[in-house]
Amino acid sequence: MSVGDQRVLRDAFAEVSCFRPELSVCLTAWGDALFELCDAVLCTDGPVRSLVELALAPEHRRGHASLYGGLNDSHIDGTRRERKTTVRRRKSRPTTRPR
């Protein structure tokens, strides 16, 4: 593998590493179950034909009830991400202005 290929892989890994915590913040009630469901969808080989297949995937460590709870009672709240990003920006600003 060339150095250029390694750089591309490293950048892609860094991008995904930032995406996971941002997605986690956006999930509402049953968010952990929904997050594991997303992992199962992404890591399962081939097309997913049923929810039972996802419940049996190693990435989904919870039972059937949490799978359905996550699908029925959770959603992705994009405004949560915006609020967290705004708070993070406020914390990173200097408290005094340079003269």
Coordinates of C-alpha atoms in Angstrom, one line a residue:
M1 CA 0.0 0.0 0.0
S2 CA 1.4 3.4 -0.9
V3 CA 1.8 6.4 1.4
G4 CA -1.0 8.2 -0.6
D5 CA -3.4 5.3 0.0
Q6 CA -2.6 5.2 3.7
R7 CA -3.3 9.0 3.9
V8 CA -6.7 8.5 2.3
L9 CA -7.6 5.7 4.7
R10 CA -6.5 7.7 7.7
D11 CA -8.6 10.7 6.5
A12 CA -11.6 8.5 6.0
F13 CA -11.2 6.9 9.4
A14 CA -10.9 10.3 11.0
E15 CA -14.1 11.4 9.2
V16 CA -16.1 8.4 10.5
S17 CA -14.6 8.8 14.0
C18 CA -16.1 12.3 14.1
F19 CA -19.4 11.2 12.6
R20 CA -20.2 8.6 15.3
P21 CA -20.3 10.9 18.3
E22 CA -22.2 13.5 16.4
L23 CA -24.9 10.9 15.4
S24 CA -25.0 9.7 19.0
V25 CA -25.8 13.2 20.2
C26 CA -28.7 13.5 17.8
L27 CA -30.6 10.3 18.9
T28 CA -33.5 10.7 21.4
A29 CA -35.0 8.1 23.7
W30 CA -33.7 4.6 23.1
G31 CA -30.8 6.2 21.3
D32 CA -28.3 3.5 22.3
A33 CA -30.5 0.8 20.8
L34 CA -30.9 2.8 17.6
F35 CA -27.2 3.5 17.4
E36 CA -26.5 -0.3 17.7
L37 CA -29.1 -0.9 15.0
C38 CA -27.2 1.5 12.7
D39 CA -24.0 -0.3 13.4
A40 CA -25.7 -3.6 12.6
V41 CA -27.1 -2.3 9.3
L42 CA -23.6 -1.0 8.3
C43 CA -21.7 -4.1 9.3
T44 CA -24.0 -6.8 8.0
D45 CA -22.8 -8.5 4.9
G46 CA -25.2 -8.2 2.0
P47 CA -28.7 -6.8 2.0
V48 CA -30.8 -6.9 5.2
R49 CA -34.1 -8.8 4.6
S50 CA -35.6 -8.6 8.1
L51 CA -35.2 -7.0 11.5
V52 CA -34.6 -10.4 13.0
E53 CA -31.3 -10.6 11.0
L54 CA -30.2 -7.3 12.5
A55 CA -31.1 -8.4 16.0
L56 CA -28.9 -11.4 15.5
A57 CA -25.9 -9.4 14.2
P58 CA -23.0 -9.2 16.6
E59 CA -23.0 -5.4 16.5
H60 CA -26.6 -5.4 18.0
R61 CA -25.9 -6.5 21.5
R62 CA -29.4 -6.0 22.8
G63 CA -32.6 -8.1 22.5
H64 CA -35.5 -7.9 20.1
A65 CA -37.5 -5.6 22.4
S66 CA -34.8 -2.8 22.3
L67 CA -34.7 -3.1 18.5
Y68 CA -38.4 -2.4 18.2
G69 CA -38.2 0.2 21.0
G70 CA -35.5 2.1 19.2
L71 CA -37.4 2.0 15.9
N72 CA -40.8 3.0 17.5
D73 CA -39.8 5.5 20.1
S74 CA -36.5 7.1 18.9
H75 CA -35.7 9.5 16.2
I76 CA -32.8 11.7 14.9
D77 CA -33.0 15.2 16.2
G78 CA -30.8 17.4 14.1
T79 CA -31.3 20.4 16.3
R80 CA -29.5 18.6 19.2
R81 CA -26.4 18.5 17.0
E82 CA -26.7 22.2 16.2
R83 CA -27.1 23.1 19.9
K84 CA -24.1 21.0 20.9
T85 CA -21.9 22.5 18.1
T86 CA -23.0 26.0 19.2
V87 CA -22.0 25.3 22.8
R88 CA -18.7 23.8 21.7
R89 CA -17.9 27.0 19.7
R90 CA -18.8 29.2 22.6
K91 CA -16.5 27.3 24.9
S92 CA -13.6 27.5 22.5
R93 CA -13.9 31.3 22.1
P94 CA -11.4 33.4 24.1
T95 CA -13.0 35.3 27.0
T96 CA -11.0 38.5 26.4
R97 CA -10.5 40.3 23.1
P98 CA -7.0 41.2 22.1
R99 CA -6.2 44.9 22.0

